Every structure is written in C-alpha cells, then in structure tokens.
C-alpha cells in the first residue's frame, strides 16, 4: 500500500494483480529502450555493489528516456506492474525485499530475470524486472542485460 498515492496493489499467484480492486495487466509494453523509464537500485551495503550500480547508471543514462532511483524494491516492482516504469534493475536484494513484488509483476504479465538471463526466483539476489510482450521476455530486458554485461555491472 502506498498511502501518499492511495494505491493498494495486491496479487495472488494464479488469480491476477489488482490496483485498488481493478485488475491490472501490462499492456503495450514498449520494446524501444530509448523510450524506457528504468529504475536502478542503489545498494550501498558494500563498495562493490555501489560501484556496479553507479556504473549501471552511467551506462544506461544515455540509452533510455530516463533513470529513476527509488529505493523501495516492492514499490518499484509495483510501478513496473502498473506500467509507470518499463524496467527495474538491482543488486544484492533479499527475499523479503522482492517476494510480494515478484508475484505482483508476474501476475500483471511482467518478466523477472536474474543476471544470468534466466527466470528469477525468490533466491535470486540480482534482478532485472520488466514488462513482457506477447508472452516473451522483452527486448528491453535483454538490452539492459547486454548493456550491464558490456560495462561490467553484473558482478560485484
């Protein structure tokens, strides 16, 4: 629940995702990275995660429409589910940071991958969260992964 925006997002696996009681579904997911709003996590728990996340901001900034840095994984994942953000990338997350958000995004039709490019699960600590198009991983997710890989932002 976001009390400032009065938004209650909920989901149950296999039953869909809802915003204030209205069913959500990610629609018209853009595959154009230049038009994407991407939230980049900024984990300051160690120098190494700070270094890779800073590198990701620099690597992505000129390739997307905008970078956001909101430090609430569950809120950001909710906004991907709502289509307010096109993608979210973060490092060194804990299961309690993302458990609800994973169900919300997937039930809205989104895709969550780990840094190996495979479908993430609750044990995945590094994530790329994005919209999905026609039941497949979006080009945006793949493009973000490639940019992060080329700029040494996947390992810390």
Coordinates of N, CA and C in Angstrom, one line a residue:
X1 N 0.8 -1.2 0.0 CA 0.0 0.0 0.0 C 0.9 1.2 0.0
X2 N 0.6 2.2 -0.9 CA 1.2 3.5 -0.9 C 0.3 4.5 -0.4
X3 N 0.4 5.0 0.9 CA -0.6 5.9 1.4 C -0.5 7.3 0.8
X4 N 0.6 7.7 0.2 CA 0.7 9.0 -0.5 C -0.2 9.0 -1.7
X5 N -0.1 7.9 -2.5 CA -0.9 7.9 -3.8 C -2.2 7.1 -3.6
X6 N -2.4 6.6 -2.4 CA -3.6 5.8 -2.1 C -3.8 4.7 -3.1
X7 N -2.7 4.0 -3.3 CA -2.7 2.8 -4.2 C -2.4 1.5 -3.4
X8 N -3.4 0.6 -3.5 CA -3.3 -0.7 -2.9 C -3.1 -1.7 -4.0
X9 N -1.9 -2.3 -4.1 CA -1.7 -3.3 -5.2 C -1.6 -4.6 -4.5
X10 N -2.3 -5.6 -5.0 CA -2.3 -6.9 -4.5 C -2.3 -8.0 -5.6
X11 N -1.9 -9.1 -5.3 CA -1.9 -10.2 -6.2 C -1.8 -11.5 -5.5
X12 N -2.4 -12.5 -6.1 CA -2.4 -13.9 -5.6 C -2.0 -14.7 -6.9
X13 N -1.0 -15.6 -6.7 CA -0.5 -16.4 -7.8 C -1.7 -17.2 -8.5
X14 N -1.8 -17.0 -9.8 CA -2.9 -17.6 -10.5 C -4.2 -16.9 -10.5
X15 N -4.3 -15.8 -9.8 CA -5.6 -15.1 -9.7 C -5.5 -13.6 -10.2
X16 N -4.3 -13.2 -10.6 CA -4.2 -11.9 -11.2 C -3.6 -10.8 -10.2
X17 N -3.5 -9.6 -10.7 CA -2.9 -8.5 -10.0 C -3.9 -7.4 -10.0
X18 N -4.1 -6.7 -8.9 CA -5.1 -5.7 -8.8 C -4.6 -4.4 -8.2
X19 N -5.1 -3.3 -8.7 CA -4.8 -1.9 -8.2 C -6.1 -1.3 -7.7
X20 N -6.2 -1.1 -6.4 CA -7.5 -0.6 -5.8 C -8.7 -1.4 -6.3
X21 N -8.5 -2.7 -6.4 CA -9.6 -3.5 -6.8 C -9.8 -3.8 -8.3
X22 N -9.1 -3.0 -9.1 CA -9.2 -3.2 -10.6 C -8.1 -4.0 -11.1
X23 N -8.4 -5.0 -11.9 CA -7.4 -5.9 -12.4 C -6.4 -5.2 -13.3
X24 N -5.2 -5.5 -13.1 CA -4.0 -4.9 -13.8 C -3.5 -5.9 -14.8
X25 N -3.1 -5.4 -16.0 CA -2.4 -6.2 -16.9 C -1.5 -5.2 -17.7
X26 N -0.2 -5.6 -17.8 CA 0.7 -4.7 -18.5 C 0.3 -4.8 -20.0
X27 N 0.1 -3.6 -20.6 CA -0.3 -3.6 -22.0 C 0.6 -2.7 -22.8
X28 N 0.7 -3.0 -24.0 CA 1.5 -2.3 -25.0 C 2.9 -2.0 -24.4
X29 N 3.6 -3.1 -24.0 CA 4.9 -2.9 -23.5 C 5.9 -2.5 -24.6
X30 N 6.5 -1.4 -24.4 CA 7.4 -0.8 -25.4 C 8.7 -1.7 -25.5
X31 N 9.2 -1.9 -26.6 CA 10.5 -2.6 -26.8 C 11.6 -1.6 -27.2
X32 N 11.2 -0.3 -27.2 CA 12.2 0.7 -27.5 C 12.9 1.2 -26.3
X33 N 14.1 0.8 -26.1 CA 14.9 1.2 -24.9 C 15.0 2.7 -24.8
X34 N 15.1 3.4 -25.9 CA 15.2 4.9 -25.8 C 14.0 5.6 -25.2
X35 N 12.9 4.9 -25.2 CA 11.6 5.4 -24.6 C 11.4 4.9 -23.2
X36 N 12.3 4.1 -22.7 CA 12.0 3.4 -21.4 C 12.4 4.3 -20.2
X37 N 11.6 4.2 -19.2 CA 11.9 4.7 -17.8 C 12.4 3.5 -17.0
X38 N 13.7 3.6 -16.5 CA 14.3 2.5 -15.8 C 14.7 2.9 -14.4
X39 N 14.3 2.2 -13.5 CA 14.7 2.4 -12.1 C 15.9 1.6 -11.8
X40 N 17.0 2.2 -11.3 CA 18.2 1.5 -11.0 C 18.4 1.5 -9.4
X41 N 18.4 0.3 -8.9 CA 18.7 0.2 -7.4 C 20.0 0.8 -7.1
X42 N 20.2 1.2 -5.9 CA 21.4 1.8 -5.5 C 21.9 1.3 -4.1
X43 N 22.2 0.0 -4.1 CA 22.6 -0.7 -2.9 C 23.9 -0.1 -2.3
X44 N 23.9 0.4 -1.1 CA 25.1 1.0 -0.5 C 25.6 0.1 0.6
X45 N 25.2 -1.2 0.5 CA 25.7 -2.1 1.6 C 27.1 -2.5 1.5
X46 N 27.7 -2.3 0.3 CA 29.1 -2.5 0.1 C 29.7 -1.7 -1.0
X47 N 31.0 -1.5 -1.0 CA 31.6 -0.7 -2.0 C 31.4 -1.3 -3.4
X48 N 31.5 -2.6 -3.4 CA 31.4 -3.3 -4.7 C 30.0 -3.1 -5.4
X49 N 28.9 -3.2 -4.6 CA 27.6 -3.0 -5.1 C 27.3 -1.5 -5.5
X50 N 27.9 -0.7 -4.7 CA 27.8 0.8 -5.0 C 28.5 1.1 -6.4
X51 N 29.7 0.4 -6.6 CA 30.4 0.6 -7.8 C 29.7 0.1 -9.0
X52 N 29.1 -1.1 -9.0 CA 28.4 -1.6 -10.1 C 27.1 -0.9 -10.4
X53 N 26.4 -0.4 -9.4 CA 25.1 0.3 -9.6 C 25.4 1.7 -10.2
X54 N 26.5 2.3 -9.7 CA 26.9 3.6 -10.3 C 27.3 3.4 -11.7
X55 N 28.0 2.4 -12.0 CA 28.4 2.1 -13.4 C 27.2 1.8 -14.3
X56 N 26.1 1.2 -13.7 CA 24.9 1.0 -14.5 C 24.2 2.3 -14.8
X57 N 24.2 3.2 -13.8 CA 23.5 4.5 -14.1 C 24.3 5.2 -15.3
X58 N 25.6 5.2 -15.2 CA 26.4 5.8 -16.3 C 26.1 5.1 -17.6
X59 N 26.1 3.8 -17.6 CA 25.9 3.0 -18.8 C 24.6 3.2 -19.5
X60 N 23.5 3.2 -18.6 CA 22.2 3.3 -19.1 C 21.7 4.7 -19.4
X61 N 22.2 5.7 -18.7 CA 21.6 7.1 -18.8 C 21.4 7.6 -20.2
X62 N 22.3 7.4 -21.1 CA 22.2 8.0 -22.4 C 21.5 7.0 -23.4
X63 N 21.0 5.9 -22.9 CA 20.4 4.9 -23.7 C 18.9 4.7 -23.4
X64 N 18.4 5.4 -22.4 CA 17.0 5.3 -22.0 C 16.4 6.8 -21.9
X65 N 15.1 6.8 -21.8 CA 14.4 8.1 -21.7 C 14.7 8.7 -20.3
X66 N 14.8 7.9 -19.3 CA 15.0 8.4 -18.0 C 15.4 7.3 -17.0
X67 N 16.2 7.7 -16.0 CA 16.7 6.9 -14.9 C 16.0 7.4 -13.7
X68 N 15.5 6.5 -12.9 CA 14.9 6.8 -11.6 C 15.7 6.0 -10.6
X69 N 15.7 6.5 -9.3 CA 16.4 5.8 -8.3 C 15.6 5.8 -7.0
X70 N 14.6 5.0 -7.0 CA 13.7 4.9 -5.9 C 14.1 3.6 -5.1
X71 N 14.3 3.8 -3.8 CA 14.9 2.7 -3.0 C 13.9 1.9 -2.3
X72 N 12.9 1.5 -3.0 CA 11.9 0.5 -2.4 C 11.6 -0.5 -3.4
X73 N 12.2 -1.7 -3.3 CA 12.0 -2.7 -4.4 C 10.5 -3.0 -4.6
X74 N 9.8 -3.2 -3.5 CA 8.4 -3.6 -3.7 C 7.6 -2.5 -4.4
X75 N 7.9 -1.2 -4.0 CA 7.2 -0.1 -4.7 C 7.5 0.0 -6.2
X76 N 8.8 -0.1 -6.5 CA 9.2 0.0 -7.9 C 8.7 -1.2 -8.7
X77 N 8.7 -2.4 -8.1 CA 8.1 -3.5 -8.8 C 6.6 -3.3 -9.1
X78 N 5.9 -2.7 -8.1 CA 4.5 -2.4 -8.3 C 4.3 -1.4 -9.5
X79 N 5.2 -0.5 -9.6 CA 5.1 0.5 -10.7 C 5.5 -0.1 -12.0
X80 N 6.3 -1.1 -12.1 CA 6.5 -1.8 -13.3 C 5.2 -2.6 -13.7
X81 N 4.6 -3.2 -12.7 CA 3.4 -3.9 -12.9 C 2.3 -3.0 -13.5
X82 N 2.3 -1.7 -13.0 CA 1.3 -0.7 -13.4 C 1.6 -0.1 -14.7
X83 N 2.9 -0.3 -15.2 CA 3.3 0.3 -16.5 C 3.8 1.7 -16.3
X84 N 4.0 2.2 -15.0 CA 4.6 3.5 -14.8 C 6.1 3.5 -15.0
X85 N 6.8 2.4 -14.9 CA 8.2 2.2 -15.2 C 8.2 1.0 -16.2
X86 N 9.2 1.1 -17.1 CA 9.4 0.0 -18.0 C 10.3 -1.1 -17.5
X87 N 11.2 -0.8 -16.6 CA 12.1 -1.8 -16.0 C 12.7 -1.3 -14.7
X88 N 13.3 -2.3 -14.0 CA 13.9 -2.1 -12.8 C 15.1 -3.1 -12.7
X89 N 16.3 -2.6 -12.3 CA 17.4 -3.4 -12.1 C 18.0 -3.1 -10.7
X90 N 18.4 -4.2 -10.0 CA 19.0 -4.0 -8.7 C 19.9 -5.2 -8.3
X91 N 20.8 -5.0 -7.4 CA 21.7 -5.9 -6.9 C 21.5 -6.2 -5.4
X92 N 21.9 -7.4 -5.0 CA 22.0 -7.8 -3.6 C 20.7 -7.6 -2.9
X93 N 19.6 -8.0 -3.5 CA 18.3 -7.9 -2.8 C 18.1 -9.2 -1.9
X94 N 17.2 -9.0 -1.0 CA 16.8 -10.1 -0.1 C 15.4 -10.6 -0.5
X95 N 15.1 -11.8 -0.1 CA 13.8 -12.3 -0.4 C 12.6 -11.5 0.1
X96 N 12.8 -10.9 1.3 CA 11.8 -10.1 1.9 C 11.6 -8.8 1.1
X97 N 12.6 -8.4 0.3 CA 12.5 -7.2 -0.5 C 11.6 -7.4 -1.7
X98 N 11.6 -8.6 -2.2 CA 11.0 -8.8 -3.5 C 9.9 -9.9 -3.6
X99 N 9.7 -10.6 -2.5 CA 8.7 -11.7 -2.5 C 7.3 -11.2 -3.1
X100 N 6.7 -10.2 -2.5 CA 5.4 -9.7 -2.9 C 5.5 -9.1 -4.3
X101 N 6.6 -8.4 -4.6 CA 6.7 -7.7 -5.9 C 6.9 -8.7 -7.0
X102 N 7.5 -9.9 -6.8 CA 7.6 -10.9 -7.8 C 6.2 -11.4 -8.2
X103 N 5.4 -11.7 -7.3 CA 4.0 -12.1 -7.6 C 3.3 -11.0 -8.3
X104 N 3.4 -9.8 -7.8 CA 2.6 -8.7 -8.4 C 3.0 -8.5 -9.9
X105 N 4.4 -8.5 -10.2 CA 4.8 -8.3 -11.5 C 4.4 -9.4 -12.4
X106 N 4.6 -10.7 -12.0 CA 4.3 -11.8 -12.9 C 2.8 -11.9 -13.1
X107 N 2.0 -11.6 -12.1 CA 0.5 -11.7 -12.3 C 0.0 -10.6 -13.2
X108 N 0.8 -9.5 -13.3 CA 0.4 -8.4 -14.2 C 0.9 -8.7 -15.6
X109 N 1.7 -9.7 -15.8 CA 2.3 -10.1 -17.1 C 3.7 -9.7 -17.3
X110 N 4.4 -9.3 -16.3 CA 5.8 -8.9 -16.4 C 6.8 -10.0 -16.3
X111 N 8.0 -9.8 -16.5 CA 9.1 -10.8 -16.5 C 10.2 -10.4 -15.6
X112 N 10.7 -11.3 -14.8 CA 11.8 -11.1 -13.8 C 12.9 -12.1 -14.1
X113 N 14.0 -11.5 -14.4 CA 15.2 -12.4 -14.7 C 16.3 -12.1 -13.7
X114 N 17.1 -13.1 -13.6 CA 18.4 -12.9 -12.8 C 19.4 -12.4 -13.7
X115 N 20.6 -12.2 -13.2 CA 21.7 -11.6 -14.0 C 22.3 -12.7 -15.0
X116 N 21.8 -13.9 -14.9 CA 22.2 -14.9 -15.9 C 21.3 -14.9 -17.1
X117 N 20.2 -14.1 -17.0 CA 19.2 -14.0 -18.0 C 18.1 -15.1 -17.9
X118 N 18.1 -15.8 -16.8 CA 17.1 -16.8 -16.6 C 16.0 -16.3 -15.7
X119 N 14.8 -17.0 -15.7 CA 13.7 -16.5 -14.9 C 14.2 -16.6 -13.4
X120 N 14.0 -15.5 -12.7 CA 14.4 -15.3 -11.3 C 13.4 -16.1 -10.4
X121 N 13.9 -16.4 -9.2 CA 13.0 -17.0 -8.2 C 13.4 -16.2 -6.9
X122 N 12.7 -16.7 -5.8 CA 12.9 -16.0 -4.6 C 14.3 -16.0 -4.0
X123 N 15.1 -16.9 -4.5 CA 16.5 -16.9 -4.0 C 17.4 -16.0 -4.8
X124 N 16.9 -15.5 -6.0 CA 17.7 -14.6 -6.8 C 18.0 -13.3 -6.1
X125 N 19.2 -12.8 -6.0 CA 19.6 -11.6 -5.3 C 19.7 -10.4 -6.2
X126 N 19.9 -10.7 -7.5 CA 20.2 -9.6 -8.5 C 19.1 -9.8 -9.6
X127 N 18.4 -8.7 -9.9 CA 17.2 -8.8 -10.7 C 17.1 -7.8 -11.8
X128 N 16.5 -8.2 -12.9 CA 16.1 -7.2 -14.0 C 14.6 -7.5 -14.1
X129 N 13.8 -6.5 -13.8 CA 12.3 -6.7 -13.8 C 11.8 -5.8 -15.0
X130 N 10.9 -6.4 -15.8 CA 10.5 -5.6 -17.0 C 9.1 -6.1 -17.4
X131 N 8.5 -5.3 -18.3 CA 7.2 -5.7 -18.9 C 7.5 -6.9 -19.9
X132 N 6.5 -7.5 -20.3 CA 6.6 -8.7 -21.2 C 5.7 -8.3 -22.4
X133 N 6.1 -8.8 -23.6 CA 5.4 -8.6 -24.8 C 5.1 -10.0 -25.4
X134 N 3.8 -10.2 -25.6 CA 3.3 -11.4 -26.3 C 3.9 -12.7 -25.6
X135 N 3.9 -12.6 -24.3 CA 4.3 -13.8 -23.5 C 5.8 -14.1 -23.5
X136 N 6.6 -13.2 -24.0 CA 8.0 -13.5 -24.1 C 8.8 -12.4 -23.3
X137 N 10.0 -12.7 -23.0 CA 10.9 -11.7 -22.4 C 11.0 -10.5 -23.3
X138 N 11.0 -9.4 -22.8 CA 11.0 -8.2 -23.7 C 12.4 -7.9 -24.2
X139 N 12.5 -7.2 -25.3 CA 13.8 -6.7 -25.8 C 14.4 -5.8 -24.8
X140 N 13.6 -5.0 -24.1 CA 14.2 -4.1 -23.1 C 15.0 -4.9 -22.0
X141 N 14.5 -5.9 -21.5 CA 15.2 -6.7 -20.5 C 16.5 -7.3 -21.1
X142 N 16.5 -7.8 -22.3 CA 17.7 -8.3 -23.0 C 18.7 -7.2 -23.2
X143 N 18.2 -6.0 -23.7 CA 19.1 -4.9 -23.9 C 19.7 -4.4 -22.7
X144 N 19.0 -4.3 -21.6 CA 19.6 -3.9 -20.3 C 20.6 -4.9 -19.9
X145 N 20.3 -6.1 -20.0 CA 21.3 -7.2 -19.6 C 22.6 -7.0 -20.4
X146 N 22.5 -6.8 -21.7 CA 23.7 -6.6 -22.5 C 24.5 -5.4 -22.1
X147 N 23.8 -4.3 -21.9 CA 24.5 -3.1 -21.5 C 25.2 -3.3 -20.2
X148 N 24.6 -3.9 -19.2 CA 25.2 -4.2 -17.9 C 26.4 -5.1 -18.1
X149 N 26.2 -6.1 -18.9 CA 27.3 -7.0 -19.2 C 28.5 -6.3 -19.8
X150 N 28.3 -5.5 -20.9 CA 29.3 -4.8 -21.6 C 30.1 -3.8 -20.7
X151 N 29.4 -3.4 -19.6 CA 30.0 -2.4 -18.7 C 30.4 -2.9 -17.4
X152 N 30.5 -4.3 -17.3 CA 31.0 -4.9 -16.1 C 30.1 -4.6 -14.9
X153 N 28.8 -4.6 -15.1 CA 27.9 -4.2 -14.0 C 27.1 -5.4 -13.4
X154 N 27.5 -6.6 -13.9 CA 26.7 -7.8 -13.4 C 27.4 -8.5 -12.2
X155 N 28.6 -8.3 -12.0 CA 29.4 -9.0 -11.0 C 29.9 -8.0 -10.0
X156 N 29.9 -8.3 -8.7 CA 30.4 -7.4 -7.7 C 31.1 -8.2 -6.6

